[in-house]
Amino acid sequence: MILGIGTDLCNIDRISGTLERFGDRFRNRVFTEIEQRKAERRADTAGTYAKRWAAKEACSKALGTGLRMGISWKDMRVSNISTGQPRMEVTGWAAERLAEMTPPGYEAHIHVTLTDDHPWAQAFVIIEALPVGVSPTASA
């Protein structure tokens, strides 16, 4: 069952300007160390940050809150599995909200996809609840 859907579109040039203007202050406020290391290794640093910004916005929307009600930017983290597929992890208040949304006997799975085509970065997040013990790939 689908618990939430979120999407966001982010302007890469806007993120680039914010990085130039605020630098580490912006990076440290919004992105985890893992996200920063990933972005700083990429040729398109601003594009990488923009996709992760969009993913956090999309995730907060899928949680039904937006970036309010106590969710911190760093409560949502985008990493990648070994194949390169993005993965969304939540902690803190975002994890609490996810637990509240998830019916008893179910586990929540967060699906995220990222794309960019300069000057735009886009993310979609779907939060799915599956019966305990059922993996997301088994339901496809």
mmCIF file of N, CA, C and O in Angstrom, residues 4-109:
data_model
loop_
_atom_site.group_PDB
_atom_site.id
_atom_site.type_symbol
_atom_site.label_atom_id
_atom_site.label_comp_id
_atom_site.label_asym_id
_atom_site.label_seq_id
_atom_site.Cartn_x
_atom_site.Cartn_y
_atom_site.Cartn_z
ATOM 1 N N GLY A 4 2.664 7.438 0.959
ATOM 2 C CA GLY A 4 2.935 8.817 0.587
ATOM 3 C C GLY A 4 3.706 8.918 -0.699
ATOM 4 O O GLY A 4 4.463 8.006 -1.054
ATOM 5 N N ILE A 5 3.473 10.017 -1.407
ATOM 6 C CA ILE A 5 4.178 10.314 -2.648
ATOM 7 C C ILE A 5 4.633 11.766 -2.583
ATOM 8 O O ILE A 5 3.872 12.636 -2.154
ATOM 9 N N GLY A 6 5.854 12.019 -3.000
ATOM 10 C CA GLY A 6 6.359 13.388 -3.042
ATOM 11 C C GLY A 6 7.248 13.596 -4.247
ATOM 12 O O GLY A 6 7.891 12.661 -4.725
ATOM 13 N N THR A 7 7.270 14.810 -4.732
ATOM 14 C CA THR A 7 8.138 15.170 -5.848
ATOM 15 C C THR A 7 8.667 16.575 -5.626
ATOM 16 O O THR A 7 8.060 17.370 -4.904
ATOM 17 N N ASP A 8 9.799 16.865 -6.227
ATOM 18 C CA ASP A 8 10.334 18.219 -6.174
ATOM 19 C C ASP A 8 11.203 18.462 -7.398
ATOM 20 O O ASP A 8 11.849 17.548 -7.909
ATOM 21 N N LEU A 9 11.191 19.692 -7.842
ATOM 22 C CA LEU A 9 11.993 20.160 -8.959
ATOM 23 C C LEU A 9 12.879 21.282 -8.429
ATOM 24 O O LEU A 9 12.389 22.197 -7.767
ATOM 25 N N CYS A 10 14.170 21.197 -8.680
ATOM 26 C CA CYS A 10 15.123 22.155 -8.117
ATOM 27 C C CYS A 10 15.994 22.722 -9.243
ATOM 28 O O CYS A 10 16.448 21.984 -10.117
ATOM 29 N N ASN A 11 16.247 24.016 -9.190
ATOM 30 C CA ASN A 11 17.097 24.666 -10.178
ATOM 31 C C ASN A 11 18.564 24.519 -9.767
ATOM 32 O O ASN A 11 18.966 25.004 -8.703
ATOM 33 N N ILE A 12 19.346 23.853 -10.592
ATOM 34 C CA ILE A 12 20.753 23.597 -10.291
ATOM 35 C C ILE A 12 21.532 24.912 -10.170
ATOM 36 O O ILE A 12 22.390 25.052 -9.286
ATOM 37 N N ASP A 13 21.233 25.895 -11.018
ATOM 38 C CA ASP A 13 21.942 27.179 -10.946
ATOM 39 C C ASP A 13 21.665 27.888 -9.624
ATOM 40 O O ASP A 13 22.543 28.563 -9.082
ATOM 41 N N ARG A 14 20.456 27.732 -9.103
ATOM 42 C CA ARG A 14 20.127 28.333 -7.803
ATOM 43 C C ARG A 14 20.965 27.697 -6.699
ATOM 44 O O ARG A 14 21.516 28.390 -5.832
ATOM 45 N N ILE A 15 21.101 26.366 -6.738
ATOM 46 C CA ILE A 15 21.923 25.679 -5.741
ATOM 47 C C ILE A 15 23.382 26.086 -5.898
ATOM 48 O O ILE A 15 24.092 26.321 -4.917
ATOM 49 N N SER A 16 23.853 26.212 -7.134
ATOM 50 C CA SER A 16 25.230 26.638 -7.387
ATOM 51 C C SER A 16 25.488 28.014 -6.774
ATOM 52 O O SER A 16 26.503 28.235 -6.115
ATOM 53 N N GLY A 17 24.550 28.931 -6.975
ATOM 54 C CA GLY A 17 24.681 30.269 -6.400
ATOM 55 C C GLY A 17 24.669 30.246 -4.883
ATOM 56 O O GLY A 17 25.416 30.995 -4.227
ATOM 57 N N THR A 18 23.836 29.407 -4.317
ATOM 58 C CA THR A 18 23.771 29.285 -2.859
ATOM 59 C C THR A 18 25.072 28.717 -2.317
ATOM 60 O O THR A 18 25.580 29.168 -1.283
ATOM 61 N N LEU A 19 25.647 27.731 -3.016
ATOM 62 C CA LEU A 19 26.936 27.174 -2.606
ATOM 63 C C LEU A 19 28.030 28.233 -2.659
ATOM 64 O O LEU A 19 28.863 28.324 -1.757
ATOM 65 N N GLU A 20 28.031 29.044 -3.715
ATOM 66 C CA GLU A 20 29.033 30.112 -3.837
ATOM 67 C C GLU A 20 28.863 31.152 -2.739
ATOM 68 O O GLU A 20 29.843 31.642 -2.183
ATOM 69 N N ARG A 21 27.625 31.482 -2.441
ATOM 70 C CA ARG A 21 27.352 32.550 -1.470
ATOM 71 C C ARG A 21 27.565 32.097 -0.024
ATOM 72 O O ARG A 21 28.119 32.839 0.782
ATOM 73 N N PHE A 22 27.099 30.882 0.315
ATOM 74 C CA PHE A 22 27.111 30.451 1.718
ATOM 75 C C PHE A 22 28.072 29.304 2.013
ATOM 76 O O PHE A 22 28.335 29.012 3.171
ATOM 77 N N GLY A 23 28.559 28.604 0.983
ATOM 78 C CA GLY A 23 29.571 27.559 1.148
ATOM 79 C C GLY A 23 29.247 26.523 2.206
ATOM 80 O O GLY A 23 28.170 25.933 2.211
ATOM 81 N N ASP A 24 30.200 26.332 3.125
ATOM 82 C CA ASP A 24 30.058 25.309 4.164
ATOM 83 C C ASP A 24 28.844 25.542 5.057
ATOM 84 O O ASP A 24 28.256 24.580 5.553
ATOM 85 N N ARG A 25 28.489 26.779 5.285
ATOM 86 C CA ARG A 25 27.319 27.068 6.129
ATOM 87 C C ARG A 25 26.068 26.392 5.549
ATOM 88 O O ARG A 25 25.299 25.766 6.270
ATOM 89 N N PHE A 26 25.888 26.507 4.245
ATOM 90 C CA PHE A 26 24.760 25.864 3.570
ATOM 91 C C PHE A 26 24.932 24.343 3.564
ATOM 92 O O PHE A 26 24.026 23.602 3.947
ATOM 93 N N ARG A 27 26.103 23.879 3.140
ATOM 94 C CA ARG A 27 26.357 22.438 3.061
ATOM 95 C C ARG A 27 26.121 21.756 4.404
ATOM 96 O O ARG A 27 25.461 20.719 4.482
ATOM 97 N N ASN A 28 26.659 22.328 5.469
ATOM 98 C CA ASN A 28 26.570 21.702 6.783
ATOM 99 C C ASN A 28 25.165 21.773 7.378
ATOM 100 O O ASN A 28 24.808 20.950 8.213
ATOM 101 N N ARG A 29 24.386 22.742 6.973
ATOM 102 C CA ARG A 29 23.013 22.868 7.475
ATOM 103 C C ARG A 29 22.082 21.849 6.821
ATOM 104 O O ARG A 29 21.175 21.326 7.457
ATOM 105 N N VAL A 30 22.311 21.556 5.550
ATOM 106 C CA VAL A 30 21.359 20.765 4.766
ATOM 107 C C VAL A 30 21.816 19.327 4.525
ATOM 108 O O VAL A 30 20.996 18.411 4.528
ATOM 109 N N PHE A 31 23.108 19.111 4.344
ATOM 110 C CA PHE A 31 23.589 17.818 3.868
ATOM 111 C C PHE A 31 24.450 17.108 4.904
ATOM 112 O O PHE A 31 25.257 17.737 5.586
ATOM 113 N N THR A 32 24.293 15.786 4.969
ATOM 114 C CA THR A 32 25.108 14.984 5.871
ATOM 115 C C THR A 32 26.528 14.885 5.317
ATOM 116 O O THR A 32 26.781 15.213 4.153
ATOM 117 N N GLU A 33 27.442 14.404 6.138
ATOM 118 C CA GLU A 33 28.830 14.240 5.687
ATOM 119 C C GLU A 33 28.916 13.290 4.497
ATOM 120 O O GLU A 33 29.682 13.520 3.561
ATOM 121 N N ILE A 34 28.130 12.224 4.521
ATOM 122 C CA ILE A 34 28.131 11.258 3.418
ATOM 123 C C ILE A 34 27.682 11.941 2.123
ATOM 124 O O ILE A 34 28.292 11.759 1.070
ATOM 125 N N GLU A 35 26.624 12.746 2.196
ATOM 126 C CA GLU A 35 26.134 13.451 1.007
ATOM 127 C C GLU A 35 27.168 14.447 0.505
ATOM 128 O O GLU A 35 27.375 14.587 -0.707
ATOM 129 N N GLN A 36 27.833 15.132 1.418
ATOM 130 C CA GLN A 36 28.845 16.101 1.021
ATOM 131 C C GLN A 36 30.028 15.414 0.347
ATOM 132 O O GLN A 36 30.518 15.890 -0.684
ATOM 133 N N ARG A 37 30.480 14.294 0.906
ATOM 134 C CA ARG A 37 31.605 13.571 0.285
ATOM 135 C C ARG A 37 31.249 13.129 -1.128
ATOM 136 O O ARG A 37 32.056 13.247 -2.045
ATOM 137 N N LYS A 38 30.039 12.618 -1.303
ATOM 138 C CA LYS A 38 29.575 12.173 -2.627
ATOM 139 C C LYS A 38 29.576 13.342 -3.609
ATOM 140 O O LYS A 38 30.093 13.244 -4.719
ATOM 141 N N ALA A 39 28.982 14.460 -3.208
ATOM 142 C CA ALA A 39 28.867 15.620 -4.097
ATOM 143 C C ALA A 39 30.235 16.195 -4.453
ATOM 144 O O ALA A 39 30.473 16.569 -5.605
ATOM 145 N N GLU A 40 31.124 16.267 -3.495
ATOM 146 C CA GLU A 40 32.431 16.881 -3.722
ATOM 147 C C GLU A 40 33.323 16.020 -4.616
ATOM 148 O O GLU A 40 34.274 16.529 -5.199
ATOM 149 N N ARG A 41 33.005 14.734 -4.760
ATOM 150 C CA ARG A 41 33.761 13.853 -5.667
ATOM 151 C C ARG A 41 33.262 13.958 -7.099
ATOM 152 O O ARG A 41 33.922 13.470 -8.020
ATOM 153 N N ARG A 42 32.114 14.537 -7.310
ATOM 154 C CA ARG A 42 31.487 14.595 -8.625
ATOM 155 C C ARG A 42 31.921 15.823 -9.414
ATOM 156 O O ARG A 42 32.145 16.894 -8.849
ATOM 157 N N ALA A 43 31.990 15.679 -10.737
ATOM 158 C CA ALA A 43 32.310 16.811 -11.603
ATOM 159 C C ALA A 43 31.208 17.874 -11.512
ATOM 160 O O ALA A 43 31.485 19.066 -11.496
ATOM 161 N N ASP A 44 29.960 17.427 -11.473
ATOM 162 C CA ASP A 44 28.819 18.346 -11.359
ATOM 163 C C ASP A 44 28.379 18.422 -9.897
ATOM 164 O O ASP A 44 27.341 17.893 -9.509
ATOM 165 N N THR A 45 29.199 19.082 -9.094
ATOM 166 C CA THR A 45 28.935 19.190 -7.662
ATOM 167 C C THR A 45 27.567 19.807 -7.392
ATOM 168 O O THR A 45 26.780 19.272 -6.606
ATOM 169 N N ALA A 46 27.266 20.926 -8.028
ATOM 170 C CA ALA A 46 25.991 21.606 -7.787
ATOM 171 C C ALA A 46 24.815 20.736 -8.203
ATOM 172 O O ALA A 46 23.787 20.695 -7.517
ATOM 173 N N GLY A 47 24.948 20.007 -9.294
ATOM 174 C CA GLY A 47 23.882 19.115 -9.742
ATOM 175 C C GLY A 47 23.632 17.992 -8.751
ATOM 176 O O GLY A 47 22.484 17.611 -8.500
ATOM 177 N N THR A 48 24.704 17.465 -8.177
ATOM 178 C CA THR A 48 24.576 16.404 -7.181
ATOM 179 C C THR A 48 23.874 16.932 -5.934
ATOM 180 O O THR A 48 22.972 16.281 -5.402
ATOM 181 N N TYR A 49 24.282 18.116 -5.479
ATOM 182 C CA TYR A 49 23.598 18.721 -4.326
ATOM 183 C C TYR A 49 22.135 19.024 -4.660
ATOM 184 O O TYR A 49 21.248 18.807 -3.836
ATOM 185 N N ALA A 50 21.861 19.509 -5.849
ATOM 186 C CA ALA A 50 20.493 19.854 -6.241
ATOM 187 C C ALA A 50 19.593 18.625 -6.238
ATOM 188 O O ALA A 50 18.433 18.690 -5.786
ATOM 189 N N LYS A 51 20.098 17.503 -6.729
ATOM 190 C CA LYS A 51 19.291 16.274 -6.727
ATOM 191 C C LYS A 51 18.991 15.836 -5.301
ATOM 192 O O LYS A 51 17.873 15.412 -4.997
ATOM 193 N N ARG A 52 19.955 15.960 -4.417
ATOM 194 C CA ARG A 52 19.732 15.570 -3.025
ATOM 195 C C ARG A 52 18.802 16.553 -2.313
ATOM 196 O O ARG A 52 17.986 16.151 -1.498
ATOM 197 N N TRP A 53 18.903 17.821 -2.638
ATOM 198 C CA TRP A 53 17.957 18.812 -2.111
ATOM 199 C C TRP A 53 16.542 18.434 -2.531
ATOM 200 O O TRP A 53 15.627 18.386 -1.703
ATOM 201 N N ALA A 54 16.368 18.150 -3.822
ATOM 202 C CA ALA A 54 15.047 17.780 -4.342
ATOM 203 C C ALA A 54 14.542 16.505 -3.664
ATOM 204 O O ALA A 54 13.350 16.402 -3.347
ATOM 205 N N ALA A 55 15.420 15.548 -3.415
ATOM 206 C CA ALA A 55 15.016 14.297 -2.764
ATOM 207 C C ALA A 55 14.535 14.544 -1.344
ATOM 208 O O ALA A 55 13.544 13.954 -0.903
ATOM 209 N N LYS A 56 15.207 15.429 -0.631
ATOM 210 C CA LYS A 56 14.791 15.743 0.741
ATOM 211 C C LYS A 56 13.438 16.450 0.745
ATOM 212 O O LYS A 56 12.574 16.156 1.575
ATOM 213 N N GLU A 57 13.253 17.367 -0.183
ATOM 214 C CA GLU A 57 11.951 18.051 -0.305
ATOM 215 C C GLU A 57 10.862 17.038 -0.645
ATOM 216 O O GLU A 57 9.776 17.053 -0.057
ATOM 217 N N ALA A 58 11.135 16.161 -1.604
ATOM 218 C CA ALA A 58 10.153 15.160 -2.014
ATOM 219 C C ALA A 58 9.830 14.210 -0.864
ATOM 220 O O ALA A 58 8.672 13.847 -0.655
ATOM 221 N N CYS A 59 10.842 13.816 -0.114
ATOM 222 C CA CYS A 59 10.628 12.916 1.013
ATOM 223 C C CYS A 59 9.762 13.584 2.079
ATOM 224 O O CYS A 59 8.840 12.971 2.613
ATOM 225 N N SER A 60 10.041 14.841 2.369
ATOM 226 C CA SER A 60 9.244 15.539 3.384
ATOM 227 C C SER A 60 7.781 15.649 2.943
ATOM 228 O O SER A 60 6.866 15.555 3.752
ATOM 229 N N LYS A 61 7.562 15.802 1.658
ATOM 230 C CA LYS A 61 6.188 15.840 1.128
ATOM 231 C C LYS A 61 5.530 14.467 1.230
ATOM 232 O O LYS A 61 4.355 14.365 1.584
ATOM 233 N N ALA A 62 6.284 13.418 0.918
ATOM 234 C CA ALA A 62 5.739 12.067 1.022
ATOM 235 C C ALA A 62 5.405 11.723 2.472
ATOM 236 O O ALA A 62 4.467 10.971 2.734
ATOM 237 N N LEU A 63 6.149 12.291 3.399
ATOM 238 C CA LEU A 63 5.859 12.097 4.820
ATOM 239 C C LEU A 63 4.633 12.900 5.260
ATOM 240 O O LEU A 63 4.135 12.731 6.363
ATOM 241 N N GLY A 64 4.155 13.774 4.371
ATOM 242 C CA GLY A 64 2.942 14.538 4.651
ATOM 243 C C GLY A 64 3.155 15.768 5.492
ATOM 244 O O GLY A 64 2.204 16.329 6.026
ATOM 245 N N THR A 65 4.406 16.216 5.597
ATOM 246 C CA THR A 65 4.684 17.350 6.465
ATOM 247 C C THR A 65 5.312 18.534 5.746
ATOM 248 O O THR A 65 5.201 19.648 6.208
ATOM 249 N N GLY A 66 6.023 18.278 4.655
ATOM 250 C CA GLY A 66 6.898 19.310 4.134
ATOM 251 C C GLY A 66 7.992 19.522 5.169
ATOM 252 O O GLY A 66 8.102 18.769 6.134
ATOM 253 N N LEU A 67 8.782 20.532 4.986
ATOM 254 C CA LEU A 67 9.874 20.786 5.944
ATOM 255 C C LEU A 67 9.367 21.662 7.086
ATOM 256 O O LEU A 67 9.703 22.829 7.212
ATOM 257 N N ARG A 68 8.509 21.073 7.873
ATOM 258 C CA ARG A 68 7.983 21.729 9.068
ATOM 259 C C ARG A 68 7.733 20.635 10.098
ATOM 260 O O ARG A 68 8.107 19.503 9.891
ATOM 261 N N MET A 69 7.113 20.959 11.173
ATOM 262 C CA MET A 69 6.754 19.981 12.197
ATOM 263 C C MET A 69 7.965 19.245 12.756
ATOM 264 O O MET A 69 7.866 18.085 13.143
ATOM 265 N N GLY A 70 9.129 19.861 12.767
ATOM 266 C CA GLY A 70 10.281 19.257 13.415
ATOM 267 C C GLY A 70 11.233 18.484 12.531
ATOM 268 O O GLY A 70 12.274 18.045 12.996
ATOM 269 N N ILE A 71 10.897 18.286 11.260
ATOM 270 C CA ILE A 71 11.815 17.558 10.385
ATOM 271 C C ILE A 71 13.006 18.455 10.057
ATOM 272 O O ILE A 71 12.850 19.600 9.668
ATOM 273 N N SER A 72 14.176 17.907 10.220
ATOM 274 C CA SER A 72 15.412 18.603 9.887
ATOM 275 C C SER A 72 15.904 18.103 8.539
ATOM 276 O O SER A 72 15.653 16.962 8.157
ATOM 277 N N TRP A 73 16.609 18.964 7.825
ATOM 278 C CA TRP A 73 17.184 18.556 6.541
ATOM 279 C C TRP A 73 18.007 17.285 6.703
ATOM 280 O O TRP A 73 17.978 16.407 5.862
ATOM 281 N N LYS A 74 18.757 17.208 7.797
ATOM 282 C CA LYS A 74 19.653 16.072 7.988
ATOM 283 C C LYS A 74 18.936 14.837 8.517
ATOM 284 O O LYS A 74 19.545 13.787 8.661
ATOM 285 N N ASP A 75 17.624 14.938 8.800
ATOM 286 C CA ASP A 75 16.830 13.758 9.163
ATOM 287 C C ASP A 75 16.583 12.870 7.945
ATOM 288 O O ASP A 75 16.077 11.759 8.084
ATOM 289 N N MET A 76 16.912 13.378 6.770
ATOM 290 C CA MET A 76 16.754 12.628 5.524
ATOM 291 C C MET A 76 18.108 12.588 4.833
ATOM 292 O O MET A 76 18.745 13.625 4.671
ATOM 293 N N ARG A 77 18.539 11.379 4.461
ATOM 294 C CA ARG A 77 19.859 11.242 3.848
ATOM 295 C C ARG A 77 19.757 10.402 2.590
ATOM 296 O O ARG A 77 19.185 9.318 2.603
ATOM 297 N N VAL A 78 20.352 10.898 1.522
ATOM 298 C CA VAL A 78 20.411 10.155 0.268
ATOM 299 C C VAL A 78 21.804 9.537 0.152
ATOM 300 O O VAL A 78 22.813 10.228 0.255
ATOM 301 N N SER A 79 21.819 8.229 -0.034
ATOM 302 C CA SER A 79 23.068 7.524 -0.308
ATOM 303 C C SER A 79 22.811 6.670 -1.549
ATOM 304 O O SER A 79 21.756 6.779 -2.169
ATOM 305 N N ASN A 80 23.772 5.871 -1.914
ATOM 306 C CA ASN A 80 23.615 5.015 -3.092
ATOM 307 C C ASN A 80 24.013 3.597 -2.739
ATOM 308 O O ASN A 80 24.987 3.391 -2.009
ATOM 309 N N ILE A 81 23.280 2.623 -3.288
ATOM 310 C CA ILE A 81 23.678 1.234 -3.123
ATOM 311 C C ILE A 81 24.779 0.938 -4.134
ATOM 312 O O ILE A 81 25.110 1.783 -4.971
ATOM 313 N N SER A 82 25.334 -0.244 -4.087
ATOM 314 C CA SER A 82 26.508 -0.563 -4.912
ATOM 315 C C SER A 82 26.255 -0.422 -6.410
ATOM 316 O O SER A 82 27.184 -0.154 -7.166
ATOM 317 N N THR A 83 25.011 -0.556 -6.852
ATOM 318 C CA THR A 83 24.699 -0.409 -8.280
ATOM 319 C C THR A 83 24.540 1.051 -8.688
ATOM 320 O O THR A 83 24.362 1.347 -9.869
ATOM 321 N N GLY A 84 24.570 1.962 -7.707
ATOM 322 C CA GLY A 84 24.407 3.383 -7.989
ATOM 323 C C GLY A 84 23.001 3.900 -7.729
ATOM 324 O O GLY A 84 22.766 5.098 -7.712
ATOM 325 N N GLN A 85 22.054 2.986 -7.530
ATOM 326 C CA GLN A 85 20.668 3.386 -7.261
ATOM 327 C C GLN A 85 20.606 4.203 -5.976
ATOM 328 O O GLN A 85 21.190 3.829 -4.964
ATOM 329 N N PRO A 86 19.883 5.335 -6.001
ATOM 330 C CA PRO A 86 19.781 6.132 -4.786
ATOM 331 C C PRO A 86 18.914 5.448 -3.735
ATOM 332 O O PRO A 86 18.017 4.662 -4.057
ATOM 333 N N ARG A 87 19.203 5.771 -2.500
ATOM 334 C CA ARG A 87 18.494 5.198 -1.362
ATOM 335 C C ARG A 87 18.239 6.319 -0.363
ATOM 336 O O ARG A 87 19.144 7.102 -0.075
ATOM 337 N N MET A 88 17.034 6.399 0.165
ATOM 338 C CA MET A 88 16.678 7.414 1.161
ATOM 339 C C MET A 88 16.619 6.755 2.534
ATOM 340 O O MET A 88 15.965 5.722 2.698
ATOM 341 N N GLU A 89 17.311 7.354 3.476
ATOM 342 C CA GLU A 89 17.274 6.896 4.859
ATOM 343 C C GLU A 89 16.751 8.044 5.712
ATOM 344 O O GLU A 89 17.074 9.210 5.448
ATOM 345 N N VAL A 90 15.954 7.715 6.723
ATOM 346 C CA VAL A 90 15.428 8.752 7.605
ATOM 347 C C VAL A 90 15.819 8.462 9.043
ATOM 348 O O VAL A 90 15.935 7.305 9.447
ATOM 349 N N THR A 91 16.044 9.522 9.799
ATOM 350 C CA THR A 91 16.370 9.438 11.219
ATOM 351 C C THR A 91 15.568 10.508 11.941
ATOM 352 O O THR A 91 14.832 11.276 11.312
ATOM 353 N N GLY A 92 15.734 10.572 13.237
ATOM 354 C CA GLY A 92 15.118 11.641 14.017
ATOM 355 C C GLY A 92 13.615 11.726 13.831
ATOM 356 O O GLY A 92 12.915 10.712 13.761
ATOM 357 N N TRP A 93 13.139 12.959 13.724
ATOM 358 C CA TRP A 93 11.702 13.179 13.623
ATOM 359 C C TRP A 93 11.124 12.583 12.353
ATOM 360 O O TRP A 93 9.981 12.103 12.351
ATOM 361 N N ALA A 94 11.870 12.562 11.268
ATOM 362 C CA ALA A 94 11.378 11.962 10.025
ATOM 363 C C ALA A 94 11.119 10.471 10.230
ATOM 364 O O ALA A 94 10.109 9.937 9.749
ATOM 365 N N ALA A 95 11.990 9.792 10.952
ATOM 366 C CA ALA A 95 11.792 8.369 11.242
ATOM 367 C C ALA A 95 10.580 8.169 12.150
ATOM 368 O O ALA A 95 9.810 7.221 11.972
ATOM 369 N N GLU A 96 10.404 9.076 13.108
ATOM 370 C CA GLU A 96 9.231 8.998 13.981
ATOM 371 C C GLU A 96 7.948 9.175 13.176
ATOM 372 O O GLU A 96 6.971 8.441 13.371
ATOM 373 N N ARG A 97 7.939 10.136 12.280
ATOM 374 C CA ARG A 97 6.768 10.368 11.439
ATOM 375 C C ARG A 97 6.484 9.146 10.563
ATOM 376 O O ARG A 97 5.327 8.736 10.404
ATOM 377 N N LEU A 98 7.532 8.561 10.000
ATOM 378 C CA LEU A 98 7.369 7.374 9.178
ATOM 379 C C LEU A 98 6.756 6.234 9.997
ATOM 380 O O LEU A 98 5.847 5.544 9.527
ATOM 381 N N ALA A 99 7.221 6.050 11.214
ATOM 382 C CA ALA A 99 6.679 4.996 12.084
ATOM 383 C C ALA A 99 5.196 5.248 12.376
ATOM 384 O O ALA A 99 4.392 4.307 12.386
ATOM 385 N N GLU A 100 4.824 6.505 12.599
ATOM 386 C CA GLU A 100 3.420 6.856 12.850
ATOM 387 C C GLU A 100 2.535 6.527 11.654
ATOM 388 O O GLU A 100 1.387 6.133 11.811
ATOM 389 N N MET A 101 3.067 6.713 10.450
ATOM 390 C CA MET A 101 2.307 6.490 9.219
ATOM 391 C C MET A 101 2.130 5.011 8.889
ATOM 392 O O MET A 101 1.235 4.648 8.128
ATOM 393 N N THR A 102 3.007 4.179 9.414
ATOM 394 C CA THR A 102 3.060 2.775 9.023
ATOM 395 C C THR A 102 2.091 1.953 9.869
ATOM 396 O O THR A 102 2.206 1.921 11.092
ATOM 397 N N PRO A 103 1.144 1.268 9.211
ATOM 398 C CA PRO A 103 0.178 0.458 9.963
ATOM 399 C C PRO A 103 0.856 -0.705 10.700
ATOM 400 O O PRO A 103 1.891 -1.206 10.257
ATOM 401 N N PRO A 104 0.260 -1.147 11.801
ATOM 402 C CA PRO A 104 0.805 -2.310 12.517
ATOM 403 C C PRO A 104 0.886 -3.517 11.591
ATOM 404 O O PRO A 104 0.012 -3.748 10.753
ATOM 405 N N GLY A 105 1.972 -4.280 11.731
ATOM 406 C CA GLY A 105 2.172 -5.466 10.905
ATOM 407 C C GLY A 105 2.789 -5.170 9.547
ATOM 408 O O GLY A 105 2.941 -6.071 8.719
ATOM 409 N N TYR A 106 3.135 -3.908 9.310
ATOM 410 C CA TYR A 106 3.722 -3.499 8.036
ATOM 411 C C TYR A 106 5.077 -2.847 8.273
ATOM 412 O O TYR A 106 5.353 -2.327 9.350
ATOM 413 N N GLU A 107 5.903 -2.862 7.243
ATOM 414 C CA GLU A 107 7.178 -2.158 7.233
ATOM 415 C C GLU A 107 7.142 -1.131 6.114
ATOM 416 O O GLU A 107 6.637 -1.418 5.022
ATOM 417 N N ALA A 108 7.677 0.028 6.382
ATOM 418 C CA ALA A 108 7.731 1.079 5.361
ATOM 419 C C ALA A 108 9.007 0.949 4.547
ATOM 420 O O ALA A 108 10.076 0.636 5.088
ATOM 421 N N HIS A 109 8.884 1.153 3.263
ATOM 422 C CA HIS A 109 10.016 1.154 2.338
ATOM 423 C C HIS A 109 9.950 2.458 1.557
ATOM 424 O O HIS A 109 8.906 2.800 1.003
#
